[in-house]
Amino acid sequence: MNTNLIKGSGVLNQTDYTSATVLSTAANFIMNRQEPFTHTFRTYIRLRENGPLQLKFWHSNAVDSTWDQGLEASGSEPGGSWVIESAFIADGGTEPNGGILEHTQHAVTFEGNVSKSVAAGECFWSDETSINLPDGHYLAFTWTIKTTTAGKSIPFNVEGMLATAYDAPGNLAAQESADGFTESDKLLVLPSYIGYKKAVNKKLVFLGDSITQGVRTLKDGYEYWAARIADGLGAEIGVWNLGSGWARAYDVAADGPWLHKAKQSDELMIVLGVNDIDIGCRSADELLGDLTTIIAKIKTANADASIILSTVPPFNFQEAREETWRRVNHEILTNPPAGVDRVFDIASLLSLPAPDDHRIRPEYMSGQDDPHPNGIAGKTVADAFLNWY
């Protein structure tokens, strides 16, 4: 871990908790306002298990992965200073409509306090809080965030919404009704880690880009392959989805906050490379070098960690990018980096037959011109992974 990039006493090393959801809350953007603000964010989350739950939240006040060309937000960039005025969990019911069920709110506290001042780049834990969430009900997480200065403040995820969320100006965190809230668009503002007390056989982490995150699949559908795999494995295996839109391997290899999260795994599956080849314009040697660095750093942190390296999914690359994609996947399949325990060939599951195997099958595309895998592709990949695993 690069300790210069992990600030505060909240290193993520709690062994009694595992991720409560397969929804990725990795941050790839950062709020940048021209004036201070106070705003409330409410998100509806499907948990892996319901019933009586002991929950704890951890947050890394930093951007995980680079957005676009990095002008707005870059990997490992620290968040600014801001204040949590109040935070609550509640029973969100079976329909995420902006409100919560009456008398189900539980305050989230921080070292016994209802509010917390967050420093630039700080990592921190909440106190444990409990809720009894009936089967089929969403967990609603609501918090009000205040800034005192203009400029960059809280990191968040700006990709297409995979969970229903609402936001409102002012401090409405304690409010049960939906009054004043409007449905959010590309504004997923959540703690970095939503954990629940659970003894599991192993902690499996999926590390990837928007394809791992599940971008373009049905909102609240949890139909992307990471979610379907988690369902198939069952709750005795902890699953944490660290997919992040626009992400690339060199963001992880920098050994910042994002890799710190991945280091918590007993088993890590890496599905990176699409954005390195595309917007990152990385060569095959550069991409393979970054993957090698990631694996070495994971093994240094935990020599017993098991590493699954996936081939790079097809993304309809052409010309030089296609050649890079082919070379990288050939190396992964025939000569994977040192430390890789197993290779999962996701590309072969999604690709057209050769010689068009650089292209994703049309039935798996999210749209006519969008090669992000859809929910049908998610089922294909999950079924194959579960049989292979």
Coordinates of C-alpha atoms in Angstrom, one line a residue:
M1 CA 0.0 0.0 0.0
N2 CA 1.2 3.5 -0.8
T3 CA 0.7 5.1 2.6
N4 CA 1.0 8.6 1.0
L5 CA -2.3 7.9 -0.7
I6 CA -4.2 6.2 2.2
K7 CA -4.7 8.8 5.0
G8 CA -6.4 8.5 8.3
S9 CA -6.7 5.5 10.7
G10 CA -9.4 3.8 8.6
V11 CA -7.4 1.2 6.7
L12 CA -9.7 -1.4 5.3
N13 CA -8.6 -4.5 7.3
Q14 CA -11.8 -5.5 9.2
T15 CA -11.9 -9.3 9.0
D16 CA -15.4 -9.7 10.6
Y17 CA -17.2 -8.0 7.7
T18 CA -17.8 -8.8 4.1
S19 CA -19.4 -6.8 1.3
A20 CA -23.2 -6.7 1.7
T21 CA -23.9 -5.9 -2.0
V22 CA -22.5 -6.6 -5.5
L23 CA -23.3 -3.0 -6.5
S24 CA -20.0 -1.3 -7.3
T25 CA -19.4 2.0 -5.4
A26 CA -16.0 2.7 -6.9
A27 CA -15.4 6.4 -7.6
N28 CA -14.5 7.7 -11.0
F29 CA -15.4 11.3 -10.7
I30 CA -15.4 14.1 -8.2
M31 CA -17.8 16.9 -7.4
N32 CA -16.5 20.3 -8.4
R33 CA -18.9 23.1 -7.6
Q34 CA -18.5 26.9 -8.0
E35 CA -19.9 27.5 -4.5
P36 CA -20.3 25.6 -1.2
F37 CA -23.4 23.4 -1.0
T38 CA -25.5 21.2 1.3
H39 CA -27.1 18.3 -0.4
T40 CA -28.8 15.0 0.5
F41 CA -28.3 11.7 -1.4
R42 CA -30.6 8.6 -1.0
T43 CA -29.7 5.3 -2.7
Y44 CA -31.6 2.0 -2.8
I45 CA -29.4 -1.1 -2.6
R46 CA -30.2 -4.7 -3.0
L47 CA -28.2 -6.7 -0.4
R48 CA -26.9 -10.2 -0.7
E49 CA -28.8 -11.2 2.4
N50 CA -31.7 -9.7 4.3
G51 CA -33.0 -10.3 7.8
P52 CA -31.3 -9.1 11.0
L53 CA -28.1 -7.4 9.8
Q54 CA -25.1 -5.7 11.5
L55 CA -23.8 -3.1 9.1
K56 CA -20.7 -1.0 9.0
F57 CA -19.5 1.5 6.4
W58 CA -16.0 2.4 5.2
H59 CA -15.1 5.3 3.0
S60 CA -12.1 6.3 1.0
N61 CA -12.2 10.0 0.2
A62 CA -10.4 9.6 -3.1
V63 CA -11.0 8.9 -6.8
D64 CA -10.3 5.3 -7.7
S65 CA -10.0 5.4 -11.5
T66 CA -9.5 8.0 -14.2
W67 CA -12.5 9.5 -16.0
D68 CA -12.1 10.0 -19.7
Q69 CA -8.8 11.8 -20.4
G70 CA -8.3 12.7 -16.7
L71 CA -9.1 16.4 -17.0
E72 CA -12.0 16.2 -14.5
A73 CA -10.9 13.3 -12.3
S74 CA -7.8 11.1 -12.3
G75 CA -7.0 7.8 -10.5
S76 CA -5.8 8.2 -6.8
E77 CA -6.8 11.9 -6.8
P78 CA -7.8 12.8 -3.2
G79 CA -11.2 14.2 -2.5
G80 CA -11.5 17.5 -0.9
S81 CA -12.7 18.5 2.6
W82 CA -16.4 18.1 3.4
V83 CA -18.8 17.2 6.3
I84 CA -21.3 14.4 6.8
E85 CA -24.0 16.3 8.6
S86 CA -26.0 13.1 9.2
A87 CA -26.5 9.6 7.7
F88 CA -29.1 7.0 8.1
I89 CA -30.0 3.5 7.0
A90 CA -33.6 2.5 6.6
D91 CA -36.0 0.0 5.1
G92 CA -36.5 1.2 1.5
G93 CA -39.4 -1.1 0.9
T94 CA -39.9 -3.1 -2.3
E95 CA -40.2 -0.1 -4.6
P96 CA -37.5 2.5 -4.7
N97 CA -39.8 5.6 -4.9
G98 CA -37.8 8.1 -2.9
G99 CA -39.3 7.5 0.5
I100 CA -38.6 5.0 3.2
L101 CA -40.9 2.9 5.5
E102 CA -42.0 4.8 8.6
H103 CA -40.1 4.3 11.8
T104 CA -37.3 2.2 10.2
Q105 CA -34.5 4.7 10.2
H106 CA -31.3 4.0 12.1
A107 CA -28.6 6.6 12.5
V108 CA -25.1 5.9 11.2
T109 CA -22.6 7.3 13.6
F110 CA -18.8 7.9 13.5
E111 CA -17.0 7.3 16.8
G112 CA -20.3 8.0 18.5
N113 CA -21.0 11.2 16.6
V114 CA -23.8 11.8 14.1
S115 CA -21.7 14.1 12.0
K116 CA -18.1 13.8 10.8
S117 CA -15.7 16.2 9.2
V118 CA -13.8 14.4 6.3
A119 CA -10.3 15.5 5.5
A120 CA -8.8 15.4 2.0
G121 CA -7.9 11.8 1.1
E122 CA -9.1 10.5 4.4
C123 CA -10.2 6.9 5.0
F124 CA -12.6 6.1 7.8
W125 CA -15.1 3.7 9.3
S126 CA -18.6 4.2 10.7
D127 CA -19.7 2.6 13.9
E128 CA -21.7 -0.6 13.6
T129 CA -25.5 -0.2 13.2
S130 CA -28.2 -2.8 13.0
I131 CA -31.4 -3.2 10.9
N132 CA -33.9 -6.0 10.3
L133 CA -34.6 -5.9 6.6
P134 CA -37.4 -8.2 5.3
D135 CA -36.8 -10.3 2.2
G136 CA -37.3 -8.5 -1.0
H137 CA -36.8 -5.1 0.5
Y138 CA -34.1 -2.6 -0.4
L139 CA -31.7 -1.0 2.0
A140 CA -32.0 2.8 1.8
F141 CA -28.8 4.7 2.6
T142 CA -29.3 8.4 3.0
W143 CA -26.7 11.1 4.0
T144 CA -26.4 14.8 3.9
I145 CA -23.1 16.2 2.8
K146 CA -22.0 19.8 3.3
T147 CA -19.0 21.7 1.9
T148 CA -17.7 25.0 3.2
T149 CA -15.7 26.1 0.2
A150 CA -16.0 25.9 -3.6
G151 CA -14.0 23.5 -5.7
K152 CA -13.5 19.7 -5.6
S153 CA -15.1 17.8 -2.8
I154 CA -16.6 14.3 -2.7
P155 CA -15.7 11.5 -5.1
F156 CA -18.5 9.5 -6.6
N157 CA -19.5 7.3 -9.6
V158 CA -20.8 9.1 -12.7
E159 CA -21.5 6.2 -14.9
G160 CA -25.0 5.0 -16.0
M161 CA -27.1 4.3 -12.9
L162 CA -27.4 0.7 -11.9
A163 CA -29.3 1.4 -8.7
T164 CA -32.1 3.9 -8.2
A165 CA -31.0 7.0 -6.3
Y166 CA -32.5 10.3 -5.4
D167 CA -31.0 13.6 -4.3
A168 CA -32.2 16.9 -2.9
P169 CA -30.8 20.3 -1.9
G170 CA -30.5 20.9 1.8
N171 CA -30.5 18.6 4.8
L172 CA -33.2 16.0 4.3
A173 CA -31.4 12.9 5.5
A174 CA -33.8 12.3 8.4
Q175 CA -36.9 12.8 6.2
E176 CA -39.0 9.7 5.6
S177 CA -41.0 11.0 2.6
A178 CA -39.9 11.6 -0.9
D179 CA -40.9 15.3 -0.8
G180 CA -38.1 17.5 -2.3
F181 CA -36.2 14.6 -3.7
T182 CA -35.7 14.1 -7.5
E183 CA -34.4 10.9 -9.1
S184 CA -30.6 11.1 -9.7
D185 CA -28.9 10.8 -13.0
K186 CA -25.3 9.6 -13.1
L187 CA -24.9 10.5 -9.5
L188 CA -24.1 7.5 -7.3
V189 CA -22.9 8.9 -4.0
L190 CA -22.2 6.1 -1.5
P191 CA -19.6 5.0 1.0
S192 CA -16.8 3.0 -0.7
Y193 CA -17.7 -0.2 1.2
I194 CA -21.0 -1.4 2.6
G195 CA -20.1 -4.3 4.9
Y196 CA -22.1 -6.7 7.1
K197 CA -20.9 -8.9 9.9
K198 CA -20.6 -12.3 8.2
A199 CA -18.2 -15.2 8.4
V200 CA -17.5 -16.3 4.9
N201 CA -15.3 -19.1 3.4
K202 CA -13.4 -16.6 1.2
K203 CA -13.6 -13.0 0.0
L204 CA -13.7 -12.8 -3.8
V205 CA -13.1 -9.4 -5.4
F206 CA -13.9 -8.5 -9.0
L207 CA -11.6 -5.8 -10.3
G208 CA -12.4 -4.2 -13.6
D209 CA -13.9 -1.4 -15.6
S210 CA -17.5 -0.6 -16.7
I211 CA -18.0 -4.2 -18.0
T212 CA -17.4 -5.5 -14.5
Q213 CA -19.4 -2.7 -13.0
G214 CA -22.3 -3.7 -15.2
V215 CA -22.9 -0.4 -17.0
R216 CA -25.8 -0.4 -19.5
T217 CA -27.6 -3.3 -17.9
L218 CA -31.1 -2.9 -16.3
K219 CA -31.3 -0.5 -13.4
D220 CA -32.0 -2.4 -10.2
G221 CA -31.8 -5.6 -12.3
Y222 CA -28.5 -6.9 -10.9
E223 CA -28.2 -8.8 -14.2
Y224 CA -24.5 -8.1 -15.0
W225 CA -22.1 -11.0 -14.7
A226 CA -20.6 -10.1 -11.3
A227 CA -24.0 -10.0 -9.7
R228 CA -25.1 -13.2 -11.3
I229 CA -21.9 -15.0 -10.2
A230 CA -22.4 -13.8 -6.7
D231 CA -26.0 -15.2 -6.7
G232 CA -24.7 -18.5 -8.0
L233 CA -21.9 -18.8 -5.5
G234 CA -24.2 -18.1 -2.5
A235 CA -23.5 -15.9 0.5
E236 CA -20.9 -18.1 2.0
I237 CA -18.5 -16.6 -0.4
G238 CA -18.1 -12.8 0.0
V239 CA -18.1 -10.9 -3.2
W240 CA -17.0 -7.3 -3.6
N241 CA -17.5 -5.6 -7.0
L242 CA -14.8 -3.0 -7.7
G243 CA -15.8 -2.4 -11.3
S244 CA -15.4 1.3 -12.3
G245 CA -16.4 3.0 -15.6
W246 CA -13.5 4.2 -17.8
A247 CA -11.0 2.4 -15.6
R248 CA -7.7 1.1 -16.8
A249 CA -5.0 -1.1 -15.5
Y250 CA -2.5 1.7 -14.9
D251 CA -4.9 3.3 -12.4
V252 CA -4.6 0.1 -10.3
A253 CA -0.9 -0.3 -10.9
A254 CA -0.3 3.1 -9.3
D255 CA -0.9 1.4 -5.9
G256 CA -3.3 4.0 -4.7
P257 CA -6.7 3.7 -3.0
W258 CA -8.3 1.4 -5.6
L259 CA -5.5 -1.2 -5.3
H260 CA -5.8 -0.9 -1.5
K261 CA -9.4 -2.1 -1.8
A262 CA -8.3 -5.0 -4.1
K263 CA -5.7 -6.1 -1.6
Q264 CA -8.4 -7.1 0.9
S265 CA -9.3 -10.2 -1.2
D266 CA -8.6 -13.8 -0.7
E267 CA -9.2 -14.3 -4.4
L268 CA -9.1 -11.6 -7.0
M269 CA -10.4 -11.7 -10.6
I270 CA -9.0 -9.0 -12.9
V271 CA -10.9 -8.0 -16.0
L272 CA -9.0 -5.0 -17.3
G273 CA -7.6 -3.8 -20.6
V274 CA -10.4 -2.4 -22.7
N275 CA -9.9 1.2 -21.7
D276 CA -6.1 0.8 -21.7
I277 CA -6.2 -0.2 -25.3
D278 CA -8.9 2.3 -26.3
I279 CA -8.7 5.8 -24.6
G280 CA -5.5 5.0 -22.8
C281 CA -3.7 4.1 -26.1
R282 CA -1.4 1.7 -24.2
S283 CA 0.7 -0.8 -26.1
A284 CA 0.5 -4.5 -25.5
D285 CA 3.8 -4.4 -23.5
E286 CA 2.6 -1.5 -21.4
L287 CA -0.7 -3.2 -20.6
L288 CA 0.9 -6.5 -19.8
G289 CA 3.4 -4.7 -17.6
D290 CA 0.7 -3.0 -15.7
L291 CA -1.1 -6.3 -15.1
T292 CA 2.1 -7.8 -14.0
T293 CA 2.7 -5.0 -11.5
I294 CA -0.9 -5.3 -10.1
I295 CA -0.4 -9.0 -9.5
A296 CA 3.0 -8.6 -7.9
K297 CA 1.6 -6.0 -5.5
I298 CA -1.3 -8.2 -4.6
K299 CA 1.0 -11.1 -3.9
T300 CA 3.3 -8.9 -1.8
A301 CA 0.4 -7.8 0.3
N302 CA -1.0 -11.4 0.6
A303 CA 1.2 -14.2 -0.7
D304 CA -1.8 -16.6 -0.3
A305 CA -4.1 -14.6 -2.4
S306 CA -5.4 -16.4 -5.5
I307 CA -5.3 -14.5 -8.8
I308 CA -7.7 -15.1 -11.7
L309 CA -6.7 -13.1 -14.7
S310 CA -9.3 -12.7 -17.5
T311 CA -8.7 -12.2 -21.1
V312 CA -9.7 -8.7 -22.3
P313 CA -13.4 -8.7 -23.5
P314 CA -14.0 -7.9 -27.1
F315 CA -14.9 -4.3 -27.8
N316 CA -15.1 -4.1 -31.5
F317 CA -11.5 -2.7 -31.8
Q318 CA -10.1 -2.1 -35.3
E319 CA -6.7 -1.8 -36.9
A320 CA -3.9 -1.1 -34.3
R321 CA -6.1 -1.5 -31.3
E322 CA -7.3 -4.8 -32.6
E323 CA -3.8 -6.0 -33.0
T324 CA -3.0 -4.9 -29.4
W325 CA -6.1 -6.7 -28.1
R326 CA -5.1 -9.9 -30.0
R327 CA -1.5 -9.8 -28.7
V328 CA -2.5 -9.2 -25.1
N329 CA -5.1 -12.0 -25.1
H330 CA -2.6 -14.4 -26.7
E331 CA -0.1 -13.6 -23.9
I332 CA -2.7 -14.0 -21.2
L333 CA -3.7 -17.4 -22.5
T334 CA -0.3 -18.8 -23.3
N335 CA 2.1 -17.0 -21.0
P336 CA 0.2 -15.2 -18.2
P337 CA 2.2 -12.9 -15.8
A338 CA 3.9 -14.5 -12.8
G339 CA 1.5 -15.0 -9.9
V340 CA -1.6 -15.8 -12.0
D341 CA -3.2 -18.9 -10.6
R342 CA -5.9 -19.4 -13.3
V343 CA -7.0 -17.7 -16.5
F344 CA -10.7 -17.2 -17.4
D345 CA -11.3 -16.6 -21.1
I346 CA -14.2 -14.2 -21.1
A347 CA -13.4 -13.0 -24.6
S348 CA -14.2 -16.4 -26.1
L349 CA -17.6 -16.3 -24.5
L350 CA -18.6 -12.9 -25.9
S351 CA -16.8 -12.9 -29.3
L352 CA -18.0 -13.8 -32.8
P353 CA -16.3 -16.8 -34.4
A354 CA -12.9 -16.1 -35.9
P355 CA -11.8 -14.2 -37.9
D356 CA -14.2 -11.7 -36.4
D357 CA -13.5 -12.7 -32.8
H358 CA -12.4 -9.2 -32.0
R359 CA -16.1 -8.2 -32.2
I360 CA -18.7 -8.9 -29.6
R361 CA -21.7 -10.9 -30.7
P362 CA -24.6 -8.5 -31.6
E363 CA -27.0 -10.2 -29.3
Y364 CA -24.7 -9.4 -26.3
M365 CA -24.4 -5.7 -27.1
S366 CA -26.2 -3.1 -25.0
G367 CA -27.2 -1.2 -28.2
Q368 CA -26.6 -1.3 -31.9
D369 CA -23.5 0.8 -31.5
D370 CA -22.6 0.0 -27.9
P371 CA -20.4 -3.0 -27.2
H372 CA -20.9 -3.0 -23.5
P373 CA -22.3 -6.5 -22.6
N374 CA -26.0 -6.6 -21.7
G375 CA -27.8 -8.7 -19.2
I376 CA -28.0 -11.7 -21.6
A377 CA -24.2 -11.6 -21.9
G378 CA -24.1 -11.4 -18.1
K379 CA -25.9 -14.7 -17.9
T380 CA -23.7 -16.3 -20.4
V381 CA -20.5 -15.3 -18.6
A382 CA -21.9 -16.1 -15.2
D383 CA -23.1 -19.6 -16.2
A384 CA -19.7 -20.4 -17.8
F385 CA -17.8 -19.0 -14.8
L386 CA -19.8 -21.0 -12.3
N387 CA -19.3 -24.2 -14.3
W388 CA -15.6 -23.4 -14.6
Y389 CA -15.0 -22.2 -11.0

